[in-house]
Amino acid sequence: MTQACQRNLIFVIGKGGVGKTVLSQALALALSQTQNKSGKSKKILWVCFEDPSRPMSKLIPRPEGKGQLWHLNLDPMDAFEEYASLKIEALGGTFLSRLKIGTTRLTKTFLDNKLIRYMAKAAPGIHELVLLGKVWYEREHYDHVVIDMPSTGYGVAMFQSTINFSKLFGGGPLARDADQMLATFRDPEKSGFWIVALPEEMPLREAIELDELLRELFPDNPAEFVVNRVFPESTHPNPEAPDQWETPFATDIKDYAAKRSTLEAHNLKLWDQAKIKYTEIGYIPPSQSRDEAELVRSLADEIREKGIVS
Amino acid sequence: MSPARTTPSGSSISAIIAKRRIIVTCGTGGVGKTTLSAAIAVKAALAGKRAVVITIDPAKRLATSLGVKHLGDEATDLTEQLRIVCKKVDPTLGKFTGALSAIIPDTRRTFESFVKSIASTPAGAERVMKNPIFQIFAKEFSGTNEYMALERLYALAMETENGRPRYDCIVLDTPPSRSSQGFLEAPGLLARFFEEKLIRWLAFPANALVAAGMKKALGILERLTGAGFMTSLVDFATGLLQVQSTFTANLKRVMELLESKEVGFILVTTPSPGTAPDLRHFVEKLSQHKMRLDGISINRTLSYLTQKPLPKNPSAGEKLVQELIERERQLIRELRASAADAPICSQLPEFARDVHTLEDLVHVSQALEP
């Protein structure tokens, strides 16, 4: 079985603030620098679900070399319209002739309808379903699709919605699509889940909970783990366990650097106890990440060096 | 070197506690919002207020921060524990006259009791809760947690004891959201769901007034989703219609409270390159809602560390900390320049370890202001 980060669909998921966006961009960039089985350069798509009404703040840097790197910020309403058009076209035949109306006009009637617009905007789970549906649809056009998922709860909810709709729409065309999507996500040959955390107590704990939630949804496709922004190891770790330190503060830079490295080693025991295997990505210092593009490139180098992609 | 004394006293955390009865903290995940909220409540209790902190964090971080095993849907009184640890930290602190309690609402239970409270009959509530669409709605709709937090806040603000408000400082730690303004958008999102005219269409699809276009649209929907779904949908809409007017009235009440002078917002953030644009967006959203931004708390700052001259060959970690401090100073300068109308109310140090006892929180509350 290939590693999670070498599969067709790669979902990058974790608590808010752990660096998912830049890390997923770096992964996409690193993948664009690899070659596919027939020795050709690859075509990669990086997807995020940022609020489309805001100016796109997270542009992905251009790859060097021949690989292609595309990015897509999905607007749920666009995804909804695209999906609805496809489905109405597919209804075709007898249904349309009975209504005595062309596909284009019928689609317009449907999409312009106030009630449909209301449901598309407000019904819980619809956005999640059509966004994941779009990702699923695009997978065939790229060697890899890297998805910058929303933070833990929202991220899991996206998969959960697909499952909910598969049940709720029992038997209809939408349920069939949801089932096919789920089959792809469940398949370790096709999809991978990359859980990102920081070496801090809460993100590490949340990652374990996230893993459990994902296992419930996709039991045969276990996630892989990465811990981001690991502090350089101290040559003089603090001899006492962190909960023995008198206050939660450090005094000076030297004290802080030693305590931070001690604390991270202590925190990571959580994952060791849970028998989690993980890759460590070092803290990229500000001098090597003067802007976001430089940070992404530095991380992509590290991702290749660590053998996460090859 | 101690952090720069540039915070004007008018916008300090103490000033906000003195000025507002309700303080709402907003921010993305991982910025230390829960710790800050708990520390504000501790500070208020030490200043003589009857303080309560309420958090919707599903990770139960508040209990961890407060060093208690369990916090529930009812207020847990922590005043005596606070007194014991205060005496340990500094005997003069132990003489405070305020009180401290904490709540982690069970949002699922709250949502059900909310439906019961606004439904016209118990059978009506039962019907709504049994509906498969409602069950997904209660679990998955990203606005419900936020809305329930507000309902709970409203109820707490109205609670009285011996004829006066039970709490004179309520700190609401909002659920972690994708963006800082996520919390503010949730009620509107939920309100959109209750648009009466549209629910009516759904509840009475056979109505003679329904236009031909509507019939076509619903026909397609039924084709795509199956007949079972349409039945549930109509049933759900009928249920919604019953609670619609009460819900709308409740929402109006809650929004009026948030827009009143009793409530101040604090944006919690960290010194990172994305902070300034996020802040501008948040300020804009707040002013659209006529809500009051009292200050920005910059958390997890390193510049409190004293700058002893580093050895000639600093370790990789020490060099990194130094670089981070330099970047942080730059970012904070930019933040001050770009946010003239949003004063920095506190600058909280990055902790060397996690905060997990009430004693730690007393230390933090003392460090809230330089």
XYZ file of C-alpha atoms in Angstrom:
680
model
C 0.000 0.000 0.000
C 1.328 3.460 -0.854
C 1.780 6.069 1.837
C -1.215 8.353 2.451
C 0.530 11.293 0.793
C 1.163 9.448 -2.480
C -2.477 8.654 -3.238
C -4.890 10.268 -5.658
C -6.952 12.139 -3.040
C -5.093 13.441 0.006
C -7.115 15.038 2.792
C -5.005 17.211 5.093
C -6.905 17.604 8.335
C -6.340 18.743 11.938
C -7.106 21.362 14.598
C -7.269 25.030 13.605
C -3.944 26.871 13.722
C -1.645 23.880 13.257
C -0.467 25.021 9.839
C -2.647 22.837 7.594
C -2.832 25.387 4.793
C 0.898 25.895 4.283
C 1.692 22.254 4.936
C -0.885 21.059 2.402
C 0.461 23.578 -0.126
C 3.985 22.340 0.556
C 2.814 18.768 0.044
C 1.210 19.734 -3.271
C 4.407 21.511 -4.318
C 6.577 18.550 -3.308
C 4.289 16.193 -5.260
C 4.525 18.402 -8.356
C 8.266 17.811 -8.301
C 7.885 14.024 -8.480
C 7.175 11.851 -11.510
C 4.399 9.403 -12.197
C 4.838 5.705 -13.040
C 5.512 6.367 -16.696
C 8.250 8.857 -15.820
C 6.213 11.926 -16.705
C 5.842 15.047 -14.605
C 2.627 15.293 -12.638
C -0.473 17.448 -12.567
C -1.553 18.440 -9.064
C -4.608 20.254 -7.743
C -4.629 21.991 -4.369
C -8.117 22.717 -3.007
C -9.232 24.900 -0.120
C -12.645 25.947 1.162
C -11.976 29.534 2.226
C -14.787 32.049 2.348
C -14.933 32.973 -1.358
C -16.249 36.460 -0.586
C -12.867 37.338 0.893
C -9.885 38.037 -1.306
C -7.836 34.884 -1.694
C -4.998 35.300 0.772
C -3.428 31.918 0.290
C -1.892 31.686 -3.134
C 0.192 28.658 -3.843
C 3.696 29.285 -5.212
C 4.586 28.248 -8.764
C 6.432 24.982 -9.054
C 9.915 24.820 -10.502
C 10.340 22.229 -13.220
C 7.739 20.646 -15.441
C 5.076 19.644 -12.931
C 1.744 21.444 -13.015
C 0.234 22.847 -9.867
C -3.327 24.182 -9.905
C -5.308 25.691 -7.115
C -9.010 25.959 -6.527
C -10.959 27.843 -3.881
C -14.421 26.356 -4.018
C -17.541 28.452 -3.619
C -20.314 26.171 -2.344
C -23.022 27.949 -4.363
C -21.027 27.512 -7.603
C -20.435 23.877 -6.728
C -24.156 23.459 -6.044
C -25.186 24.953 -9.389
C -22.668 22.894 -11.306
C -23.758 19.715 -9.581
C -27.482 20.406 -10.009
C -27.024 21.065 -13.745
C -25.180 17.780 -14.168
C -27.870 15.879 -12.322
C -30.802 17.445 -14.153
C -29.142 16.635 -17.467
C -28.726 13.070 -16.295
C -32.428 12.819 -15.422
C -33.119 13.249 -19.117
C -35.523 11.109 -21.100
C -39.071 10.542 -20.043
C -39.046 12.940 -17.125
C -38.085 15.876 -19.308
C -40.424 15.048 -22.167
C -43.314 14.795 -19.730
C -42.601 18.303 -18.479
C -42.336 19.570 -22.073
C -39.325 21.732 -21.285
C -35.662 21.768 -22.395
C -32.854 20.846 -20.022
C -31.345 24.328 -19.995
C -34.622 26.025 -19.149
C -35.506 23.423 -16.571
C -32.127 23.831 -14.892
C -32.664 27.569 -14.816
C -36.170 27.153 -13.365
C -34.722 24.901 -10.695
C -31.726 27.055 -9.776
C -33.656 30.341 -9.858
C -36.366 28.970 -7.632
C -36.446 30.822 -4.323
C -37.117 27.726 -2.297
C -34.255 25.799 -3.924
C -31.912 28.753 -3.368
C -33.041 28.912 0.243
C -32.369 25.240 0.785
C -29.034 25.363 -1.041
C -27.933 28.175 1.248
C -29.393 27.126 4.558
C -29.847 23.354 4.581
C -27.141 21.877 6.796
C -24.726 19.606 4.996
C -25.579 20.606 1.427
C -22.479 22.759 1.065
C -20.284 20.036 2.471
C -21.780 17.466 0.128
C -21.371 19.482 -3.058
C -17.863 20.651 -2.145
C -16.640 17.121 -1.528
C -18.549 16.047 -4.635
C -16.591 18.547 -6.714
C -13.294 17.311 -5.262
C -14.342 13.761 -6.015
C -15.294 14.680 -9.570
C -11.974 16.448 -10.210
C -9.833 13.539 -9.001
C -9.729 11.877 -12.424
C -8.137 14.913 -14.052
C -5.123 15.068 -11.761
C -2.386 12.778 -10.474
C -3.032 14.085 -6.977
C -5.659 16.313 -5.393
C -4.493 17.760 -2.060
C -7.361 19.085 0.051
C -6.811 21.666 2.787
C -9.695 20.551 5.004
C -11.469 22.772 7.540
C -10.435 22.264 11.174
C -11.293 19.038 13.012
C -15.021 19.308 13.748
C -15.953 20.960 10.454
C -13.670 18.605 8.560
C -15.243 15.460 9.972
C -18.684 17.018 9.471
C -17.952 17.193 5.730
C -17.598 13.427 5.553
C -20.461 12.944 7.985
C -22.788 15.005 5.763
C -22.026 12.762 2.822
C -22.986 9.760 4.940
C -26.115 11.525 6.211
C -27.263 12.316 2.692
C -26.586 8.820 1.525
C -29.079 7.689 4.191
C -31.530 10.567 3.904
C -31.885 10.374 0.108
C -32.291 6.587 0.214
C -32.312 5.205 -3.315
C -32.311 8.446 -5.356
C -29.532 9.576 -7.728
C -28.002 11.786 -5.018
C -27.729 8.865 -2.615
C -25.957 6.836 -5.321
C -23.416 9.642 -5.827
C -22.842 9.984 -2.091
C -22.271 6.219 -1.855
C -19.739 6.271 -4.682
C -17.882 9.170 -3.055
C -17.749 7.298 0.233
C -16.426 4.172 -1.506
C -13.535 6.231 -2.900
C -12.759 7.834 0.458
C -12.857 4.442 2.164
C -10.407 2.901 -0.303
C -6.742 3.022 0.836
C -5.642 2.655 -2.792
C -7.409 5.870 -3.741
C -7.597 8.227 -0.749
C -5.297 9.151 2.112
C -5.839 11.107 5.329
C -2.968 13.114 6.732
C -3.571 14.336 10.286
C -1.544 17.408 11.230
C -0.845 18.450 14.823
C 1.566 20.617 16.768
C 3.672 19.221 19.614
C 1.252 20.830 22.087
C -1.039 18.939 24.408
C -4.428 19.968 22.980
C -3.617 19.521 19.278
C -2.028 16.129 20.011
C -5.080 15.013 21.969
C -7.452 16.332 19.355
C -5.527 14.449 16.672
C -6.117 11.172 18.526
C -9.845 11.974 18.784
C -9.914 12.931 15.116
C -8.282 9.629 14.217
C -10.978 7.780 16.164
C -13.741 9.694 14.371
C -12.188 8.973 10.978
C -11.815 5.299 11.864
C -15.522 5.115 12.588
C -16.226 6.533 9.135
C -13.497 4.762 7.164
C -12.306 1.780 9.207
C -10.107 0.249 6.496
C -8.262 3.415 5.601
C -6.242 4.517 8.644
C -4.827 8.048 8.690
C -1.150 8.940 8.848
C 0.240 11.534 11.243
C 2.587 14.475 11.065
C 3.643 16.813 13.831
C 4.453 20.283 12.575
C 6.729 23.039 13.932
C 8.858 20.839 16.155
C 11.287 22.987 18.132
C 15.032 22.238 17.841
C 16.047 19.732 20.485
C 17.822 21.313 23.448
C 21.256 20.183 24.501
C 20.322 21.067 28.093
C 16.759 19.882 28.607
C 15.051 20.914 31.817
C 15.581 18.016 34.249
C 12.143 18.360 35.891
C 8.862 17.282 34.311
C 6.849 20.299 33.072
C 4.139 19.992 35.744
C 6.837 20.426 38.398
C 7.808 23.897 37.141
C 6.590 26.489 39.583
C 4.869 28.861 37.162
C 3.815 28.408 33.537
C 6.307 31.095 32.468
C 9.963 31.038 31.459
C 12.481 33.664 32.530
C 14.811 34.199 29.602
C 15.496 32.943 26.084
C 17.837 30.194 27.246
C 15.344 28.978 29.847
C 12.485 29.106 27.337
C 14.355 27.221 24.602
C 15.250 24.441 27.049
C 11.749 24.277 28.530
C 10.043 24.294 25.138
C 12.054 21.372 23.869
C 11.492 19.489 27.142
C 7.766 20.194 26.997
C 7.421 19.007 23.383
C 9.223 15.737 24.136
C 6.913 15.318 27.136
C 3.789 16.081 25.054
C 4.734 13.690 22.270
C 4.672 10.825 24.774
C 0.903 11.051 24.301
C 1.263 9.792 20.750
C 3.950 7.281 21.684
C 1.582 5.801 24.278
C -1.174 5.613 21.666
C 1.353 3.755 19.448
C 1.046 6.412 16.763
C 3.798 6.544 14.153
C 4.469 10.040 12.913
C 6.790 12.235 10.893
C 8.270 15.356 12.468
C 8.503 18.594 10.526
C 10.870 21.135 12.066
C 10.011 24.743 12.965
C 11.004 26.804 9.929
C 12.670 29.930 11.383
C 11.447 33.356 10.217
C 14.762 33.906 8.402
C 13.859 31.017 6.084
C 10.230 32.043 5.686
C 10.234 35.742 4.955
C 6.983 35.340 3.075
C 4.426 32.579 2.723
C 5.835 31.369 -0.601
C 9.290 30.923 0.920
C 7.772 29.069 3.873
C 5.919 26.705 1.519
C 9.105 26.046 -0.467
C 11.147 25.376 2.695
C 8.461 22.962 3.919
C 8.267 21.224 0.529
C 12.036 20.614 0.726
C 11.618 19.101 4.159
C 8.697 16.928 2.991
C 10.893 15.481 0.258
C 13.892 15.056 2.590
C 11.726 13.176 5.086
C 10.589 10.791 2.337
C 6.908 11.706 2.756
C 6.754 11.873 -1.025
C 9.215 10.328 -3.460
C 12.951 43.647 30.403
C 9.242 43.697 31.043
C 6.710 44.082 28.226
C 6.380 47.662 27.015
C 4.006 49.793 29.052
C 2.082 51.147 26.148
C -1.383 49.826 26.957
C -3.532 52.824 27.804
C -5.305 52.184 31.078
C -8.667 52.930 29.432
C -8.512 49.749 27.402
C -6.916 47.401 29.897
C -8.651 44.173 30.899
C -9.415 45.748 34.311
C -11.044 48.707 32.606
C -13.147 46.375 30.452
C -14.204 44.361 33.525
C -15.210 47.596 35.253
C -17.127 48.848 32.219
C -18.980 45.753 30.921
C -21.084 43.129 32.586
C -20.627 40.729 29.676
C -17.330 40.063 27.900
C -17.264 37.915 24.753
C -13.956 36.548 23.493
C -13.674 35.682 19.797
C -10.887 34.141 17.778
C -9.724 31.157 15.770
C -8.586 27.901 17.353
C -5.265 27.563 19.155
C -4.842 31.179 20.214
C -5.443 30.597 23.920
C -8.991 31.950 23.993
C -10.206 29.586 26.701
C -7.242 30.279 28.979
C -7.683 34.016 28.495
C -11.430 33.825 29.207
C -10.863 31.864 32.410
C -8.120 34.294 33.464
C -10.436 37.274 32.884
C -13.088 35.647 35.107
C -10.452 35.018 37.801
C -9.325 38.624 37.563
C -12.914 39.824 37.862
C -13.512 37.630 40.925
C -10.348 39.038 42.520
C -11.671 42.536 41.772
C -14.822 41.762 43.772
C -17.146 40.696 40.953
C -19.496 37.717 40.989
C -17.951 36.202 37.890
C -18.862 33.242 35.722
C -17.024 31.867 32.697
C -18.947 29.892 30.105
C -17.311 27.969 27.294
C -18.677 26.044 24.328
C -15.344 24.413 23.603
C -16.092 20.769 22.845
C -12.522 19.879 23.827
C -13.377 20.596 27.480
C -10.330 22.750 27.717
C -11.845 24.978 30.382
C -11.963 22.120 32.886
C -8.293 21.373 32.108
C -7.323 25.025 32.488
C -9.160 25.298 35.781
C -7.632 22.067 37.027
C -11.021 20.480 37.769
C -12.085 17.042 36.617
C -15.564 17.889 35.569
C -17.583 20.937 34.688
C -21.187 20.578 33.753
C -24.251 22.227 32.418
C -24.918 23.835 35.811
C -22.592 26.455 37.285
C -19.777 24.982 39.424
C -18.746 27.301 42.253
C -14.943 27.596 42.407
C -14.703 30.512 44.854
C -13.285 28.579 47.783
C -10.732 26.749 45.626
C -9.697 30.124 44.225
C -9.263 31.488 47.745
C -6.999 28.605 48.745
C -4.669 28.974 45.763
C -4.654 32.772 46.012
C -3.389 32.560 49.583
C -0.612 30.308 48.329
C 0.430 32.680 45.531
C 0.087 35.916 47.477
C -1.682 36.194 50.881
C -3.149 39.623 50.059
C -4.941 38.177 47.007
C -6.846 35.741 49.245
C -8.967 38.528 50.719
C -11.096 39.084 47.642
C -14.855 39.495 48.004
C -15.959 38.283 44.566
C -16.999 34.825 43.443
C -16.018 32.538 40.584
C -17.977 29.832 38.816
C -17.733 28.012 35.497
C -20.101 26.284 33.095
C -19.645 24.001 30.096
C -23.138 23.793 28.612
C -24.218 20.526 27.108
C -25.200 22.046 23.763
C -27.117 19.014 22.588
C -29.272 18.926 25.702
C -29.661 22.677 25.557
C -30.837 22.495 21.949
C -33.452 19.903 22.849
C -34.694 21.834 25.855
C -34.703 24.909 23.637
C -36.962 23.188 21.117
C -39.219 22.015 23.941
C -39.393 25.527 25.347
C -40.398 27.150 22.070
C -42.735 24.437 20.752
C -46.422 25.059 21.362
C -47.124 21.519 22.607
C -44.949 18.655 23.951
C -46.200 16.514 21.066
C -45.066 19.194 18.641
C -41.569 19.210 20.167
C -41.481 15.415 20.029
C -42.418 15.493 16.369
C -39.652 17.966 15.500
C -37.017 16.030 17.420
C -37.924 12.703 15.831
C -37.567 14.079 12.322
C -34.424 12.716 10.606
C -33.618 16.108 9.115
C -33.834 17.763 12.512
C -31.523 15.159 14.019
C -28.865 15.945 11.439
C -29.558 19.630 11.828
C -29.021 19.546 15.595
C -25.799 17.587 15.214
C -24.204 19.057 12.125
C -25.438 22.565 11.571
C -22.435 24.690 12.311
C -24.494 27.566 13.684
C -26.327 25.678 16.421
C -23.449 25.607 18.931
C -22.964 29.324 18.518
C -26.657 30.037 18.789
C -27.053 27.859 21.862
C -24.120 29.689 23.462
C -26.022 32.912 22.961
C -29.273 31.497 24.346
C -27.374 30.356 27.415
C -25.639 33.706 27.743
C -28.998 35.445 27.655
C -30.437 33.167 30.341
C -27.384 33.747 32.584
C -27.571 37.493 32.109
C -31.197 37.432 33.256
C -30.646 35.227 36.329
C -31.251 36.966 39.620
C -30.548 36.248 43.260
C -32.122 38.208 46.111
C -33.504 40.664 43.638
C -30.239 41.555 41.914
C -28.431 39.987 38.956
C -26.734 36.778 40.026
C -23.583 37.602 38.019
C -21.947 40.953 37.489
C -19.269 39.598 35.182
C -20.083 36.975 32.542
C -17.244 35.885 30.284
C -18.311 33.973 27.177
C -15.620 31.929 25.472
C -17.051 31.399 21.973
C -16.654 28.126 20.093
C -13.491 27.888 18.005
C -14.343 28.939 14.470
C -12.689 28.993 11.099
C -12.431 32.758 11.224
C -12.641 35.266 14.047
C -16.017 36.544 12.881
C -17.484 33.053 12.491
C -19.269 33.419 15.795
C -20.993 36.620 14.735
C -22.285 35.104 11.517
C -23.862 32.043 13.101
C -27.120 33.603 14.374
C -27.806 35.141 10.964
C -27.190 31.785 9.319
C -29.670 30.161 11.632
C -32.170 32.992 11.174
C -32.045 32.439 7.424
C -33.314 28.956 8.097
C -36.415 30.335 9.724
C -37.524 32.563 6.869
C -41.234 32.249 7.293
C -42.428 32.590 3.722
C -40.154 29.835 2.517
C -40.995 27.431 5.306
C -44.655 28.008 4.490
C -44.057 26.967 0.894
C -42.465 23.773 2.094
C -45.064 23.053 4.724
C -47.962 23.466 2.317
C -46.667 22.327 -1.078
C -50.158 21.412 -2.223
C -51.315 24.984 -1.714
C -53.244 26.229 -4.724
C -51.150 29.377 -4.701
C -48.009 27.443 -5.496
C -46.870 28.565 -8.924
C -46.052 26.239 -11.794
C -42.318 26.990 -11.487
C -42.393 25.928 -7.871
C -44.125 22.679 -8.779
C -41.437 21.952 -11.362
C -38.615 22.750 -8.961
C -40.073 20.523 -6.270
C -40.647 17.806 -8.851
C -36.956 17.820 -9.755
C -35.977 17.854 -6.115
C -38.140 14.819 -5.490
C -36.628 13.065 -8.486
C -33.113 13.685 -7.202
C -33.611 13.006 -3.532
C -36.296 10.360 -3.409
C -39.855 10.508 -2.036
C -38.835 9.620 1.541
C -36.753 12.741 1.804
C -39.554 14.986 0.574
C -41.899 13.602 3.233
C -39.327 14.273 5.969
C -38.715 17.734 4.557
C -42.370 18.712 4.585
C -42.684 17.327 8.091
C -39.602 19.260 9.208
C -40.923 22.481 7.684
C -44.262 22.016 9.453
C -42.380 21.630 12.738
C -40.245 24.692 12.029
C -43.301 26.735 11.280
C -44.678 26.018 14.750
C -41.571 27.338 16.502
C -40.761 30.053 13.981
C -42.302 33.066 15.711
C -40.878 32.211 19.136
C -37.465 31.596 17.632
C -37.446 34.892 15.776
C -38.474 36.762 18.927
C -35.747 35.015 20.958
C -33.109 35.792 18.375
C -34.099 39.449 18.335
C -33.792 39.601 22.130
C -30.352 37.963 22.097
C -29.067 40.255 19.338
C -30.335 43.301 21.232
C -28.393 42.154 24.266
C -25.207 41.734 22.205
C -25.639 45.217 20.752
C -26.230 46.784 24.164
C -23.633 48.680 26.166
C -23.500 45.817 28.642
C -21.486 43.719 26.201
C -17.888 44.184 25.071
C -15.961 41.991 22.621
C -12.321 41.016 22.828
C -10.543 39.638 19.774
C -7.981 37.047 20.779
C -5.084 36.565 18.434
C -1.418 35.641 18.156
C 1.407 37.624 16.570
C 1.396 35.870 13.205
C 1.516 37.288 9.666
C -2.214 36.681 9.082
C -3.310 38.665 12.137
C -3.635 42.185 10.714
C -5.995 41.309 7.793
C -8.093 39.082 10.052
C -8.383 41.934 12.543
C -9.567 44.413 9.917
C -12.239 41.980 8.763
C -13.396 41.398 12.333
C -13.631 45.112 13.119
C -15.746 45.574 9.984
C -18.124 42.743 10.921
C -18.557 44.042 14.469
C -19.403 47.536 13.332
C -21.948 46.128 10.851
C -23.634 44.488 13.820
C -23.329 47.609 16.005
C -21.308 45.645 18.534
C -18.472 47.016 20.614
C -14.877 45.916 20.224
C -13.181 46.722 23.513
C -9.761 45.412 22.733
C -7.404 42.927 21.164
C -5.553 40.444 23.252
C -2.291 39.360 21.683
C -1.565 35.970 23.147
C 1.411 33.690 23.070
C 3.956 36.478 22.901
C 7.641 35.824 23.582
C 8.942 39.336 24.034
C 8.522 39.074 27.835
C 11.619 36.879 27.963
C 14.592 38.790 29.296
C 17.346 39.351 26.776
C 20.412 38.272 28.667
C 23.307 38.445 26.233
C 23.251 35.066 24.534
C 26.382 32.927 24.544
C 28.638 33.288 21.517
C 27.349 30.071 20.029
C 23.635 30.034 20.781
C 21.857 26.736 20.270
C 19.472 26.296 17.338
C 16.535 26.687 19.740
C 17.886 29.885 21.278
C 18.536 31.380 17.868
C 15.009 30.484 16.788
C 13.466 32.136 19.862
C 15.471 35.267 19.152
C 14.262 35.382 15.560
C 10.683 34.811 16.685
C 10.915 37.697 19.143
C 12.219 40.006 16.430
C 9.399 39.041 14.075
C 6.859 39.429 16.861
C 7.980 42.993 17.660
C 7.638 43.886 14.000
C 4.160 42.336 13.745
C 2.917 44.051 16.889
C 4.160 47.410 15.597
C 2.232 46.788 12.361
C -0.825 45.736 14.293
C -0.790 48.898 16.401
C -0.430 50.989 13.273
C -3.225 49.250 11.376
C -5.716 49.097 14.243
C -6.014 52.610 15.527
C -9.602 52.146 16.750
C -8.946 48.750 18.324
C -6.634 49.073 21.302
C -4.469 46.207 22.491
C -5.951 45.342 25.897
C -3.516 42.660 26.902
C -0.409 40.950 25.737
C -0.263 37.520 27.226
C 3.039 35.631 27.415
C 3.566 32.318 25.676
C 3.631 29.783 28.470
C 6.514 27.416 28.889
C 4.042 24.694 29.782
C 0.297 24.199 29.666
C -1.967 25.977 32.105
C -3.781 23.312 34.050
C -4.478 24.450 37.590
C -6.369 27.300 39.164
C -3.032 28.413 40.596
C -1.614 28.761 37.065
C -4.648 30.821 36.147
C -4.041 33.170 39.060
C -0.521 33.681 37.700
C -1.946 34.305 34.242
C -4.589 36.729 35.528
C -1.798 38.685 37.220
C 0.115 38.813 33.929
C -2.865 40.079 31.910
C -1.651 43.619 32.161
C 1.912 44.749 31.888
